[in-house]
Short mmCIF file of N, CA and C in Angstrom, two decimals:
data_model
loop_
_atom_site.label_atom_id
_atom_site.label_comp_id
_atom_site.label_asym_id
_atom_site.label_seq_id
_atom_site.Cartn_x
_atom_site.Cartn_y
_atom_site.Cartn_z
N MET A 1 15.04 2.65 14.96
CA MET A 1 15.23 1.11 15.52
C MET A 1 14.99 0.62 16.68
N ASP A 2 14.53 -0.58 16.61
CA ASP A 2 13.55 -1.55 17.92
C ASP A 2 14.51 -1.70 19.08
N ALA A 3 15.95 -1.24 18.87
CA ALA A 3 16.46 -1.99 20.05
C ALA A 3 17.89 -0.86 20.27
N VAL A 4 18.45 -1.03 21.38
CA VAL A 4 19.55 0.10 22.00
C VAL A 4 20.90 -0.43 21.07
N ALA A 5 21.23 0.12 20.58
CA ALA A 5 22.51 -0.21 19.77
C ALA A 5 23.64 0.43 20.52
N SER A 6 25.15 -0.66 20.82
CA SER A 6 25.94 -0.69 21.28
C SER A 6 26.58 0.35 19.94
N PRO A 7 27.22 1.38 20.47
CA PRO A 7 28.14 2.33 19.82
C PRO A 7 29.25 2.02 19.44
N ALA A 8 29.51 0.74 19.95
CA ALA A 8 31.27 0.32 19.72
C ALA A 8 31.00 -0.36 18.59
N LEU A 9 30.14 -1.53 18.49
CA LEU A 9 30.43 -2.76 17.49
C LEU A 9 29.47 -2.56 16.87
N GLY A 10 28.00 -3.54 16.75
CA GLY A 10 26.97 -3.51 15.90
C GLY A 10 25.71 -2.53 15.62
N ALA A 11 26.59 -1.49 16.32
CA ALA A 11 25.29 -0.23 16.05
C ALA A 11 24.27 0.33 15.05
N GLY A 12 23.54 -0.26 14.78
CA GLY A 12 22.72 0.39 13.98
C GLY A 12 22.67 -1.47 12.79
N VAL A 13 23.06 -2.72 12.55
CA VAL A 13 22.99 -3.38 11.99
C VAL A 13 21.84 -3.35 11.95
N ARG A 14 21.37 -3.95 10.67
CA ARG A 14 19.51 -4.50 10.67
C ARG A 14 19.63 -5.82 10.04
N LEU A 15 19.39 -6.54 10.60
CA LEU A 15 19.19 -7.93 9.82
C LEU A 15 17.75 -7.66 9.24
N GLU A 16 17.39 -7.95 8.17
CA GLU A 16 15.88 -7.84 7.90
C GLU A 16 15.42 -9.38 6.97
N LEU A 17 14.41 -10.06 7.70
CA LEU A 17 14.01 -11.39 6.96
C LEU A 17 12.45 -10.99 6.18
N PHE A 18 12.30 -11.08 5.09
CA PHE A 18 10.65 -10.96 4.16
C PHE A 18 10.84 -12.42 4.74
N SER A 19 9.50 -12.86 4.97
CA SER A 19 9.28 -14.19 4.48
C SER A 19 7.43 -14.41 4.61
N THR A 20 7.35 -15.58 4.71
CA THR A 20 5.76 -16.12 5.09
C THR A 20 5.88 -17.15 5.85
N SER A 21 4.19 -17.65 6.51
CA SER A 21 3.94 -18.11 7.40
C SER A 21 4.07 -19.45 6.89
N PHE A 22 3.67 -19.49 6.03
CA PHE A 22 3.69 -21.07 4.92
C PHE A 22 4.93 -22.09 4.47
N CYS A 23 6.85 -20.29 4.95
CA CYS A 23 7.95 -21.16 4.30
C CYS A 23 8.71 -22.09 5.61
N GLY A 24 8.73 -23.31 5.54
CA GLY A 24 10.16 -24.17 5.76
C GLY A 24 11.07 -23.41 6.21
N ALA A 25 11.64 -22.49 4.99
CA ALA A 25 13.08 -22.40 4.87
C ALA A 25 12.93 -21.03 5.85
N CYS A 26 11.97 -20.38 5.89
CA CYS A 26 11.93 -18.72 6.61
C CYS A 26 12.31 -18.95 8.15
N ARG A 27 12.11 -20.24 8.72
CA ARG A 27 12.53 -20.92 10.13
C ARG A 27 13.84 -21.28 10.10
N GLN A 28 14.24 -21.66 9.00
CA GLN A 28 15.91 -21.61 8.92
C GLN A 28 16.77 -20.65 9.16
N THR A 29 16.10 -19.93 8.40
CA THR A 29 16.68 -18.32 8.35
C THR A 29 16.71 -17.09 9.51
N ARG A 30 15.70 -17.65 10.18
CA ARG A 30 15.42 -16.98 11.54
C ARG A 30 16.23 -17.38 12.67
N ALA A 31 16.15 -18.41 12.48
CA ALA A 31 17.40 -19.63 13.18
C ALA A 31 18.46 -18.60 12.82
N VAL A 32 18.98 -18.55 11.95
CA VAL A 32 20.04 -17.90 11.17
C VAL A 32 20.50 -16.68 11.54
N LEU A 33 19.53 -15.79 11.51
CA LEU A 33 19.75 -14.46 12.05
C LEU A 33 19.70 -14.39 13.24
N ASP A 34 18.96 -15.24 13.99
CA ASP A 34 19.18 -15.10 15.45
C ASP A 34 20.67 -15.53 15.86
N ARG A 35 21.02 -16.34 15.48
CA ARG A 35 22.55 -16.59 16.06
C ARG A 35 23.69 -15.21 15.63
N ALA A 36 23.35 -15.34 14.24
CA ALA A 36 24.57 -14.06 13.76
C ALA A 36 24.00 -12.48 14.60
N ALA A 37 23.04 -12.53 14.81
CA ALA A 37 22.55 -11.16 15.82
C ALA A 37 23.17 -11.41 17.13
N SER A 38 23.09 -12.46 17.72
CA SER A 38 23.64 -13.06 18.97
C SER A 38 25.22 -12.83 19.06
N LEU A 39 25.70 -12.75 18.38
CA LEU A 39 26.91 -12.47 18.18
C LEU A 39 27.58 -10.77 17.50
N VAL A 40 26.62 -10.13 17.34
CA VAL A 40 27.14 -8.74 16.70
C VAL A 40 26.27 -7.85 18.00
N PRO A 41 26.99 -7.17 18.52
CA PRO A 41 26.00 -6.78 19.85
C PRO A 41 25.72 -5.46 19.33
N GLY A 42 24.46 -5.19 19.27
CA GLY A 42 23.73 -4.19 18.51
C GLY A 42 23.01 -4.05 17.64
N ALA A 43 22.99 -5.48 16.90
CA ALA A 43 22.27 -5.82 15.98
C ALA A 43 20.74 -6.06 15.96
N VAL A 44 20.21 -5.92 15.12
CA VAL A 44 18.58 -6.32 15.54
C VAL A 44 18.17 -6.81 14.52
N VAL A 45 17.40 -7.70 14.63
CA VAL A 45 16.74 -9.17 13.60
C VAL A 45 15.25 -8.26 13.15
N VAL A 46 14.71 -8.11 12.18
CA VAL A 46 13.45 -7.32 12.33
C VAL A 46 13.13 -7.95 10.50
N GLU A 47 11.73 -9.10 11.45
CA GLU A 47 10.81 -9.91 10.08
C GLU A 47 9.96 -9.04 9.58
N HIS A 48 10.03 -9.38 8.18
CA HIS A 48 8.29 -8.49 7.78
C HIS A 48 7.46 -10.17 6.86
N ASP A 49 6.28 -10.20 7.67
CA ASP A 49 5.68 -11.32 6.53
C ASP A 49 4.91 -10.53 5.31
N LEU A 50 5.32 -11.05 4.65
CA LEU A 50 5.28 -10.50 2.98
C LEU A 50 3.71 -10.64 2.88
N ALA A 51 2.84 -11.84 3.32
CA ALA A 51 1.42 -12.12 3.55
C ALA A 51 0.88 -10.44 4.20
N LEU A 52 1.38 -10.24 4.97
CA LEU A 52 0.11 -9.04 6.00
C LEU A 52 1.42 -7.35 5.19
N GLU A 53 2.14 -7.75 4.65
CA GLU A 53 2.85 -7.04 4.33
C GLU A 53 3.44 -6.33 2.80
N PRO A 54 2.45 -7.01 1.63
CA PRO A 54 2.75 -7.14 0.61
C PRO A 54 3.63 -5.88 -0.15
N GLU A 55 3.46 -4.68 0.51
CA GLU A 55 3.75 -3.16 -0.40
C GLU A 55 5.37 -2.93 0.31
N LEU A 56 5.46 -3.74 1.42
CA LEU A 56 6.64 -3.55 1.96
C LEU A 56 7.66 -4.87 0.92
N GLY A 57 7.02 -5.77 0.14
CA GLY A 57 7.65 -6.73 -0.67
C GLY A 57 8.00 -6.14 -1.58
N ASP A 58 6.85 -5.56 -2.24
CA ASP A 58 6.88 -4.78 -3.99
C ASP A 58 8.03 -3.37 -3.61
N ALA A 59 8.19 -2.93 -2.88
CA ALA A 59 9.12 -1.54 -2.09
C ALA A 59 10.47 -1.95 -2.24
N ASN A 60 10.39 -3.54 -1.50
CA ASN A 60 12.13 -3.87 -1.57
C ASN A 60 12.49 -4.88 -2.84
N VAL A 61 11.79 -5.03 -3.75
CA VAL A 61 11.39 -5.85 -4.59
C VAL A 61 12.20 -7.40 -4.39
N ILE A 62 11.32 -8.17 -3.51
CA ILE A 62 11.68 -8.96 -3.16
C ILE A 62 10.92 -9.90 -4.00
N THR A 63 11.33 -10.93 -4.38
CA THR A 63 10.94 -11.93 -5.36
C THR A 63 10.40 -12.95 -4.51
N GLN A 64 11.08 -13.67 -3.87
CA GLN A 64 10.76 -14.98 -2.92
C GLN A 64 10.93 -15.45 -1.49
N SER A 65 10.31 -16.09 -0.84
CA SER A 65 10.47 -16.08 0.70
C SER A 65 11.62 -17.69 0.73
N PRO A 66 12.61 -17.26 1.94
CA PRO A 66 13.39 -16.44 2.67
C PRO A 66 13.62 -15.54 1.84
N THR A 67 14.07 -14.14 2.16
CA THR A 67 15.00 -13.18 1.45
C THR A 67 15.57 -12.54 3.03
N THR A 68 16.88 -11.98 2.63
CA THR A 68 17.39 -11.51 3.81
C THR A 68 18.05 -10.30 3.62
N ILE A 69 17.67 -9.20 4.04
CA ILE A 69 18.42 -8.20 3.52
C ILE A 69 19.46 -7.34 4.98
N VAL A 70 20.62 -7.42 4.91
CA VAL A 70 21.80 -6.74 5.42
C VAL A 70 21.87 -5.52 5.37
N ARG A 71 21.38 -4.17 6.35
CA ARG A 71 21.37 -2.81 5.60
C ARG A 71 22.16 -2.68 7.04
N SER A 72 23.12 -1.61 6.82
CA SER A 72 24.04 -0.29 7.84
C SER A 72 23.43 0.52 8.47
N ALA A 73 23.15 1.15 9.34
CA ALA A 73 22.66 2.10 10.54
C ALA A 73 21.78 3.21 9.32
N SER A 74 22.72 3.76 8.18
CA SER A 74 22.22 4.58 7.25
C SER A 74 21.44 4.05 6.29
N GLY A 75 21.13 2.51 6.49
CA GLY A 75 19.91 1.75 5.36
C GLY A 75 20.69 1.10 4.13
N THR A 76 22.15 1.65 4.29
CA THR A 76 22.79 0.93 2.81
C THR A 76 22.45 -0.39 3.02
N GLU A 77 22.48 -1.40 1.94
CA GLU A 77 22.05 -2.84 1.73
C GLU A 77 23.38 -2.94 1.62
N VAL A 78 23.78 -3.71 2.11
CA VAL A 78 25.09 -5.05 2.16
C VAL A 78 25.15 -6.13 1.60
N LEU A 79 23.89 -6.98 2.08
CA LEU A 79 23.55 -7.91 1.26
C LEU A 79 22.34 -8.52 1.45
N ARG A 80 22.22 -9.25 0.00
CA ARG A 80 20.59 -9.27 -0.12
C ARG A 80 20.77 -11.09 -0.68
N ALA A 81 20.13 -12.02 -0.06
CA ALA A 81 20.43 -13.45 0.37
C ALA A 81 18.90 -14.27 0.09
N ALA A 82 18.58 -14.87 -1.27
CA ALA A 82 17.38 -15.27 -1.35
C ALA A 82 17.87 -16.54 -0.95
N GLY A 83 16.87 -16.92 -0.20
CA GLY A 83 16.90 -18.52 0.33
C GLY A 83 17.64 -18.32 1.70
N VAL A 84 18.17 -19.93 2.68
CA VAL A 84 19.08 -19.31 3.70
C VAL A 84 20.40 -19.35 3.58
N PRO A 85 20.49 -17.96 3.89
CA PRO A 85 21.97 -17.72 4.13
C PRO A 85 22.60 -18.46 5.43
N THR A 86 24.13 -18.40 5.16
CA THR A 86 24.76 -19.27 6.77
C THR A 86 25.09 -18.10 7.69
N VAL A 87 25.57 -18.31 8.53
CA VAL A 87 25.71 -17.77 9.78
C VAL A 87 27.27 -16.76 9.40
N PRO A 88 28.38 -17.45 8.87
CA PRO A 88 29.46 -16.65 8.11
C PRO A 88 28.96 -15.81 7.07
N GLN A 89 28.45 -16.00 6.30
CA GLN A 89 27.47 -15.10 5.42
C GLN A 89 27.36 -13.56 6.16
N VAL A 90 26.21 -13.86 7.19
CA VAL A 90 25.69 -13.51 7.34
C VAL A 90 26.75 -12.40 8.14
N LEU A 91 27.66 -12.88 9.24
CA LEU A 91 28.34 -11.81 9.84
C LEU A 91 29.28 -11.39 8.75
N ALA A 92 29.89 -11.90 7.76
CA ALA A 92 30.61 -10.95 6.84
C ALA A 92 29.79 -9.60 6.63
N ALA A 93 28.49 -10.04 6.42
CA ALA A 93 28.03 -8.97 5.54
C ALA A 93 27.86 -7.65 7.06
N ALA A 94 27.22 -8.39 8.55
CA ALA A 94 27.04 -7.30 8.89
C ALA A 94 28.68 -6.58 9.51
N ALA A 95 29.85 -7.30 9.67
CA ALA A 95 31.32 -6.43 9.36
C ALA A 95 30.97 -5.27 8.41
N ARG A 96 30.66 -5.56 6.96
CA ARG A 96 30.36 -4.34 6.12
C ARG A 96 29.16 -3.34 6.13
N ALA A 97 28.35 -3.56 6.71
CA ALA A 97 27.54 -2.61 7.52
C ALA A 97 28.06 -1.90 8.45
N LEU A 98 29.38 -2.13 8.79
CA LEU A 98 29.70 -1.37 10.22
C LEU A 98 30.65 -0.78 9.48
N ASP A 99 31.16 -0.70 8.35
CA ASP A 99 32.69 -0.06 7.31
C ASP A 99 31.07 0.65 6.34
N ALA A 100 30.02 0.45 6.27
CA ALA A 100 29.36 1.17 5.20
C ALA A 100 28.99 2.58 5.62
#
């Protein structure tokens, strides 16, 4: 993990954004994920640029940008959203990630 996680709350919740530099919706998604991460202590946002890491996109079966994947500490995928998710959707997924 890239950040020190809070063991009490969001420990290990990973909010992943698969984006491209020319994607306007990716900027909106980045703002949503940053807002959600600010509400879940210990959550971390990780962005992957598909133009720079196409093999990562292939490995995760990413078919469009933006795509958001929310993962638990163990790596279990609890949400996959193509397009711009809402903050409540991401928060609900983060709660599921804590239980996974």
